[in-house]
Short mmCIF file of C-alpha atoms in Angstrom, two decimals:
data_model
loop_
_atom_site.label_atom_id
_atom_site.label_comp_id
_atom_site.label_asym_id
_atom_site.label_seq_id
_atom_site.Cartn_x
_atom_site.Cartn_y
_atom_site.Cartn_z
CA UNK A 1 78.16 101.34 112.14
CA UNK A 2 75.41 103.57 113.66
CA UNK A 3 71.93 102.54 112.56
CA UNK A 4 72.90 99.15 111.10
CA UNK A 5 70.47 97.20 113.28
CA UNK A 6 67.66 99.58 112.37
CA UNK A 7 68.56 99.23 108.74
CA UNK A 8 68.59 95.45 108.98
CA UNK A 9 65.16 95.49 110.63
CA UNK A 10 63.87 97.71 107.85
CA UNK A 11 65.27 95.36 105.22
CA UNK A 12 63.62 92.37 106.85
CA UNK A 13 60.25 94.14 106.77
CA UNK A 14 60.76 95.32 103.23
CA UNK A 15 61.59 91.79 102.14
CA UNK A 16 58.10 90.65 103.17
CA UNK A 17 56.78 92.51 100.19
CA UNK A 18 58.77 90.33 97.82
CA UNK A 19 58.64 87.06 99.78
CA UNK A 20 59.61 84.05 97.75
CA UNK A 21 60.10 85.83 94.43
CA UNK A 22 63.42 86.16 92.70
CA UNK A 23 63.13 89.89 92.22
CA UNK A 24 60.24 92.27 92.52
CA UNK A 25 59.71 95.92 91.91
CA UNK A 26 60.82 98.71 94.17
CA UNK A 27 59.24 102.09 94.52
CA UNK A 28 60.14 102.68 90.88
CA UNK A 29 60.75 100.25 88.04
CA UNK A 30 64.11 98.97 89.23
CA UNK A 31 64.33 95.28 90.20
CA UNK A 32 64.85 94.44 93.87
CA UNK A 33 67.56 91.93 94.83
CA UNK A 34 68.12 90.56 98.33
CA UNK A 35 71.87 90.06 98.77
CA UNK A 36 73.04 87.59 101.42
CA UNK A 37 76.25 89.09 102.76
CA UNK A 38 78.04 88.23 106.03
CA UNK A 39 78.69 89.27 109.62
CA UNK A 40 78.37 92.92 110.57
CA UNK A 41 81.93 94.20 110.86
CA UNK A 42 83.23 91.82 108.19
CA UNK A 43 84.28 92.33 104.59
CA UNK A 44 81.20 90.69 103.00
CA UNK A 45 78.81 92.96 104.84
CA UNK A 46 80.88 96.07 104.08
CA UNK A 47 81.05 95.18 100.39
CA UNK A 48 77.30 94.51 100.22
CA UNK A 49 76.51 97.88 101.79
CA UNK A 50 78.78 99.66 99.32
CA UNK A 51 77.18 97.81 96.41
CA UNK A 52 73.70 98.76 97.70
CA UNK A 53 74.72 102.41 98.08
CA UNK A 54 76.17 102.50 94.56
CA UNK A 55 73.01 100.88 93.19
CA UNK A 56 70.89 103.49 94.94
CA UNK A 57 72.85 106.25 93.20
CA UNK A 58 72.46 104.71 89.74
CA UNK A 59 68.78 103.77 90.10
CA UNK A 60 69.09 100.68 87.89
CA UNK A 61 68.61 98.04 90.59
CA UNK A 62 67.78 98.07 94.29
CA UNK A 63 69.95 95.87 96.48
CA UNK A 64 68.92 94.90 100.00
CA UNK A 65 71.89 93.52 102.01
CA UNK A 66 71.05 90.79 104.52
CA UNK A 67 73.45 90.11 107.40
CA UNK A 68 74.32 86.39 107.65
CA UNK A 69 76.96 84.05 109.07
CA UNK A 70 78.80 83.85 105.73
CA UNK A 71 79.34 81.63 102.70
CA UNK A 72 77.48 78.46 103.61
CA UNK A 73 74.59 80.38 105.12
CA UNK A 74 74.39 82.47 101.94
CA UNK A 75 74.39 79.40 99.68
CA UNK A 76 71.57 77.87 101.71
CA UNK A 77 69.55 81.09 101.41
CA UNK A 78 70.02 81.06 97.62
CA UNK A 79 68.90 77.43 97.45
CA UNK A 80 65.77 78.17 99.53
CA UNK A 81 64.88 81.28 97.57
CA UNK A 82 65.37 83.52 100.61
CA UNK A 83 67.93 85.61 98.69
CA UNK A 84 68.53 86.20 95.00
CA UNK A 85 72.25 86.98 95.25
CA UNK A 86 74.97 86.16 97.74
CA UNK A 87 78.68 86.22 98.42
CA UNK A 88 80.60 82.99 98.97
CA UNK A 89 84.12 81.62 99.04
CA UNK A 90 85.06 79.70 95.91
CA UNK A 91 85.65 76.46 97.82
CA UNK A 92 82.23 76.62 99.48
CA UNK A 93 80.60 77.39 96.11
CA UNK A 94 81.86 74.30 94.31
CA UNK A 95 79.28 71.93 95.77
CA UNK A 96 76.54 74.48 96.28
CA UNK A 97 72.97 73.16 96.13
CA UNK A 98 70.49 74.54 93.68
CA UNK A 99 72.78 75.19 90.71
CA UNK A 100 73.95 78.69 91.58
CA UNK A 101 75.34 80.96 88.89
CA UNK A 102 78.01 83.65 89.08
CA UNK A 103 77.81 87.39 88.60
CA UNK A 104 81.54 87.94 89.07
CA UNK A 105 84.69 87.18 90.98
CA UNK A 106 84.92 90.20 93.21
CA UNK A 107 87.95 89.92 95.46
CA UNK A 108 90.10 87.54 97.48
CA UNK A 109 89.64 86.65 101.12
CA UNK A 110 92.73 86.22 103.25
CA UNK A 111 92.61 83.42 105.81
CA UNK A 112 93.85 84.79 109.11
CA UNK A 113 94.66 82.47 111.99
CA UNK A 114 94.98 84.66 115.07
CA UNK A 115 96.44 83.69 118.45
CA UNK A 116 97.18 85.83 121.49
CA UNK A 117 100.34 87.87 121.20
CA UNK A 118 102.01 85.82 123.94
CA UNK A 119 100.98 82.44 122.49
CA UNK A 120 103.57 79.72 121.91
CA UNK A 121 101.75 78.59 118.74
CA UNK A 122 103.67 79.45 115.56
CA UNK A 123 102.48 76.67 113.22
CA UNK A 124 99.11 75.04 112.68
CA UNK A 125 100.41 71.64 113.80
CA UNK A 126 101.03 73.19 117.23
CA UNK A 127 97.28 73.57 117.71
CA UNK A 128 97.00 69.91 118.69
CA UNK A 129 94.91 69.72 121.86
CA UNK A 130 94.00 73.43 121.62
CA UNK A 131 90.64 75.17 121.40
CA UNK A 132 90.19 76.60 117.92
CA UNK A 133 87.35 78.76 116.63
CA UNK A 134 86.75 77.94 112.96
CA UNK A 135 84.33 80.73 112.12
CA UNK A 136 80.63 80.96 112.83
CA UNK A 137 78.27 78.14 111.91
CA UNK A 138 77.36 78.76 108.29
CA UNK A 139 80.58 80.61 107.45
CA UNK A 140 83.04 79.70 104.74
CA UNK A 141 85.82 79.57 107.34
CA UNK A 142 84.08 76.59 108.95
CA UNK A 143 84.69 74.52 105.80
CA UNK A 144 88.08 75.98 104.88
CA UNK A 145 89.29 75.73 108.48
CA UNK A 146 88.74 71.98 108.58
CA UNK A 147 90.69 71.64 105.35
CA UNK A 148 93.57 73.67 106.78
CA UNK A 149 93.73 71.43 109.84
CA UNK A 150 93.70 68.31 107.65
CA UNK A 151 96.44 69.72 105.41
CA UNK A 152 98.56 70.32 108.51
CA UNK A 153 98.08 66.72 109.66
CA UNK A 154 95.40 67.35 112.31
CA UNK A 155 92.05 65.60 112.56
CA UNK A 156 89.42 68.29 113.32
CA UNK A 157 87.28 65.70 115.11
CA UNK A 158 89.91 64.43 117.54
CA UNK A 159 93.08 66.53 117.56
CA UNK A 160 91.59 69.94 118.36
CA UNK A 161 88.54 71.29 120.17
CA UNK A 162 86.56 73.10 117.48
CA UNK A 163 84.17 75.93 118.26
CA UNK A 164 82.00 78.08 115.99
CA UNK A 165 81.50 81.59 117.33
CA UNK A 166 80.86 84.78 115.35
CA UNK A 167 83.94 86.95 114.87
CA UNK A 168 83.37 89.45 117.66
CA UNK A 169 82.53 86.71 120.18
CA UNK A 170 85.55 84.69 119.05
CA UNK A 171 87.87 87.70 119.39
CA UNK A 172 86.59 88.35 122.92
CA UNK A 173 87.07 84.67 123.79
CA UNK A 174 90.62 84.75 122.45
CA UNK A 175 91.47 87.82 124.51
CA UNK A 176 89.98 86.16 127.62
CA UNK A 177 91.80 82.86 127.06
CA UNK A 178 88.58 80.92 126.41
CA UNK A 179 89.92 79.83 123.00
CA UNK A 180 93.52 79.45 121.85
CA UNK A 181 93.11 80.49 118.21
CA UNK A 182 90.51 81.79 115.80
CA UNK A 183 90.31 81.55 112.02
CA UNK A 184 88.82 84.41 110.05
CA UNK A 185 88.35 84.62 106.28
CA UNK A 186 88.17 88.27 105.33
CA UNK A 187 89.89 91.48 104.37
CA UNK A 188 93.11 92.93 105.70
CA UNK A 189 93.06 94.59 108.14
CA UNK A 190 90.03 93.35 110.07
CA UNK A 191 89.39 95.69 112.98
CA UNK A 192 88.26 92.95 115.38
CA UNK A 193 91.70 91.30 115.15
CA UNK A 194 93.86 93.38 117.46
CA UNK A 195 97.15 92.76 115.66
CA UNK A 196 99.85 93.21 116.83
CA UNK A 197 98.94 94.68 120.22
CA UNK A 198 96.95 91.76 121.65
CA UNK A 199 96.98 89.21 118.84
CA UNK A 200 99.41 87.71 116.35
CA UNK A 201 98.77 86.03 112.99
CA UNK A 202 100.15 82.54 112.37
CA UNK A 203 101.88 81.98 109.03
CA UNK A 204 99.86 79.57 106.86
CA UNK A 205 101.98 79.72 103.70
CA UNK A 206 103.40 76.21 104.08
CA UNK A 207 99.91 74.75 103.70
CA UNK A 208 99.19 76.27 100.27
CA UNK A 209 100.82 73.41 98.35
CA UNK A 210 99.12 70.55 100.23
CA UNK A 211 95.77 72.34 99.97
CA UNK A 212 96.17 72.72 96.21
CA UNK A 213 97.22 69.10 95.84
CA UNK A 214 94.19 67.88 97.74
CA UNK A 215 91.49 70.31 96.63
CA UNK A 216 92.72 71.99 93.43
CA UNK A 217 93.77 75.47 92.41
CA UNK A 218 91.19 77.38 94.41
CA UNK A 219 93.79 78.16 97.08
CA UNK A 220 96.59 80.69 96.56
CA UNK A 221 99.68 81.45 98.60
CA UNK A 222 99.45 85.18 99.32
CA UNK A 223 101.26 87.70 101.48
CA UNK A 224 99.89 89.93 104.18
CA UNK A 225 102.42 92.75 103.91
CA UNK A 226 104.21 94.36 106.77
CA UNK A 227 102.12 97.08 108.39
CA UNK A 228 98.90 95.85 106.74
CA UNK A 229 98.08 95.80 110.43
CA UNK A 230 99.94 98.91 111.65
CA UNK A 231 103.04 97.71 113.43
CA UNK A 232 102.50 94.11 112.32
CA UNK A 233 104.91 91.78 110.54
CA UNK A 234 104.69 90.36 107.02
CA UNK A 235 103.44 86.78 106.80
CA UNK A 236 102.21 84.43 104.10
CA UNK A 237 98.77 82.89 104.20
CA UNK A 238 96.06 81.30 102.05
CA UNK A 239 93.92 83.33 99.68
CA UNK A 240 90.52 82.16 98.43
CA UNK A 241 88.56 83.97 95.74
CA UNK A 242 85.14 85.34 96.58
CA UNK A 243 82.30 85.03 94.12
CA UNK A 244 79.19 87.14 93.85
CA UNK A 245 76.57 84.50 93.07
CA UNK A 246 72.97 84.49 91.92
CA UNK A 247 70.04 82.12 91.97
CA UNK A 248 69.12 80.86 88.48
CA UNK A 249 65.77 82.65 88.88
CA UNK A 250 67.38 86.09 89.05
CA UNK A 251 66.10 87.98 85.99
CA UNK A 252 68.64 88.81 83.29
CA UNK A 253 67.89 92.53 83.72
CA UNK A 254 68.88 92.46 87.38
CA UNK A 255 72.00 90.37 86.73
CA UNK A 256 73.15 92.76 84.02
CA UNK A 257 72.51 95.80 86.24
CA UNK A 258 74.71 94.30 88.99
CA UNK A 259 77.50 93.57 86.49
CA UNK A 260 77.33 97.18 85.35
CA UNK A 261 77.83 98.24 88.98
CA UNK A 262 80.83 95.93 89.40
CA UNK A 263 82.51 96.88 86.16
CA UNK A 264 81.49 100.52 86.01
CA UNK A 265 82.01 101.67 89.60
CA UNK A 266 84.94 99.65 90.98
CA UNK A 267 86.40 102.48 93.06
CA UNK A 268 83.14 102.85 94.98
CA UNK A 269 83.09 99.16 95.95
CA UNK A 270 86.35 98.82 97.87
CA UNK A 271 85.85 98.46 101.64
CA UNK A 272 88.45 99.95 103.94
CA UNK A 273 89.75 96.44 104.65
CA UNK A 274 90.52 95.73 101.00
CA UNK A 275 94.27 96.39 100.94
CA UNK A 276 95.59 94.64 97.86
CA UNK A 277 92.70 92.19 97.57
CA UNK A 278 90.33 93.66 94.98
CA UNK A 279 89.59 91.87 91.73
CA UNK A 280 87.25 94.47 90.33
CA UNK A 281 88.60 94.70 86.79
CA UNK A 282 87.45 93.26 83.48
CA UNK A 283 89.97 90.43 83.32
CA UNK A 284 89.30 88.99 86.76
CA UNK A 285 85.55 89.59 87.17
CA UNK A 286 84.75 86.83 84.69
CA UNK A 287 87.21 84.36 86.27
CA UNK A 288 84.56 82.45 88.20
CA UNK A 289 86.13 79.02 87.67
CA UNK A 290 83.71 76.09 87.62
CA UNK A 291 80.70 78.29 88.46
CA UNK A 292 79.14 79.42 85.15
CA UNK A 293 78.14 83.01 84.62
CA UNK A 294 74.48 83.94 84.86
CA UNK A 295 73.19 84.52 81.27
CA UNK A 296 72.33 88.12 82.07
CA UNK A 297 75.80 88.68 83.50
CA UNK A 298 77.49 87.02 80.52
CA UNK A 299 75.53 89.23 78.14
CA UNK A 300 76.52 92.35 80.10
CA UNK A 301 80.22 91.40 79.95
CA UNK A 302 79.95 90.75 76.20
CA UNK A 303 78.38 94.17 75.65
CA UNK A 304 81.27 95.75 77.49
CA UNK A 305 84.16 93.74 76.12
CA UNK A 306 82.95 91.81 73.10
#
């Protein structure tokens, strides 16, 4: 974690040299790609930093991670031209503005609804009248969280008090009793969720079927295994695929270089929180659903696998 703010400041200054263009040139001939990631301390940001480090070792593309609020923020940055690549939940990506394209399906986020360890809440329906943090403004959890409440029979506008704080602020508010629950879409374990000592995860498995009926097969019923959080219990929850996306203006050369990183260096791209959630293999990388592959990415996959 040391030096992240300095690094982010450096990236912001470096980005001024390529303002508004899809990809420029770095100190060498490699293309430069700004990658909209997520909150510092979350899975998106960790993955983006690993991808940037792997790119630096190969010298084929330079990736500049940008800390953001998450999926919806990233999609907006792609649409504005403020980033050339970004991570987003599959459900957020479906109606993305600007005709985004996919570079690959990289892993699955686990939705984690955390309450205090002594909370009486054991099902989502029991959140009626409670204060619930549905991710930061601009996060994918903000969209998915509303859908979870609706699937459970709750109206987000009237049945709960919805807040949108970043993860670390939300975790502090939960510990202090300022909110009753928080929803986080990310890897397992997530360090900010103090499970099981001070927090407990609510089982969401019963909502997988109604979510699929209402919104389609972008939601999976998945298991968080026992001791995924040391000392924690096994529960079922909702999994949502994460896509690495690109603006249509991203040059084919840069898209192909990123695919080569994904397919050629999978072991270097697994954050510590990734227990059982990685999709970095040939069969799943191309499974981007309704989001078409970027032409440069498609060509790179064909070269590898025919």
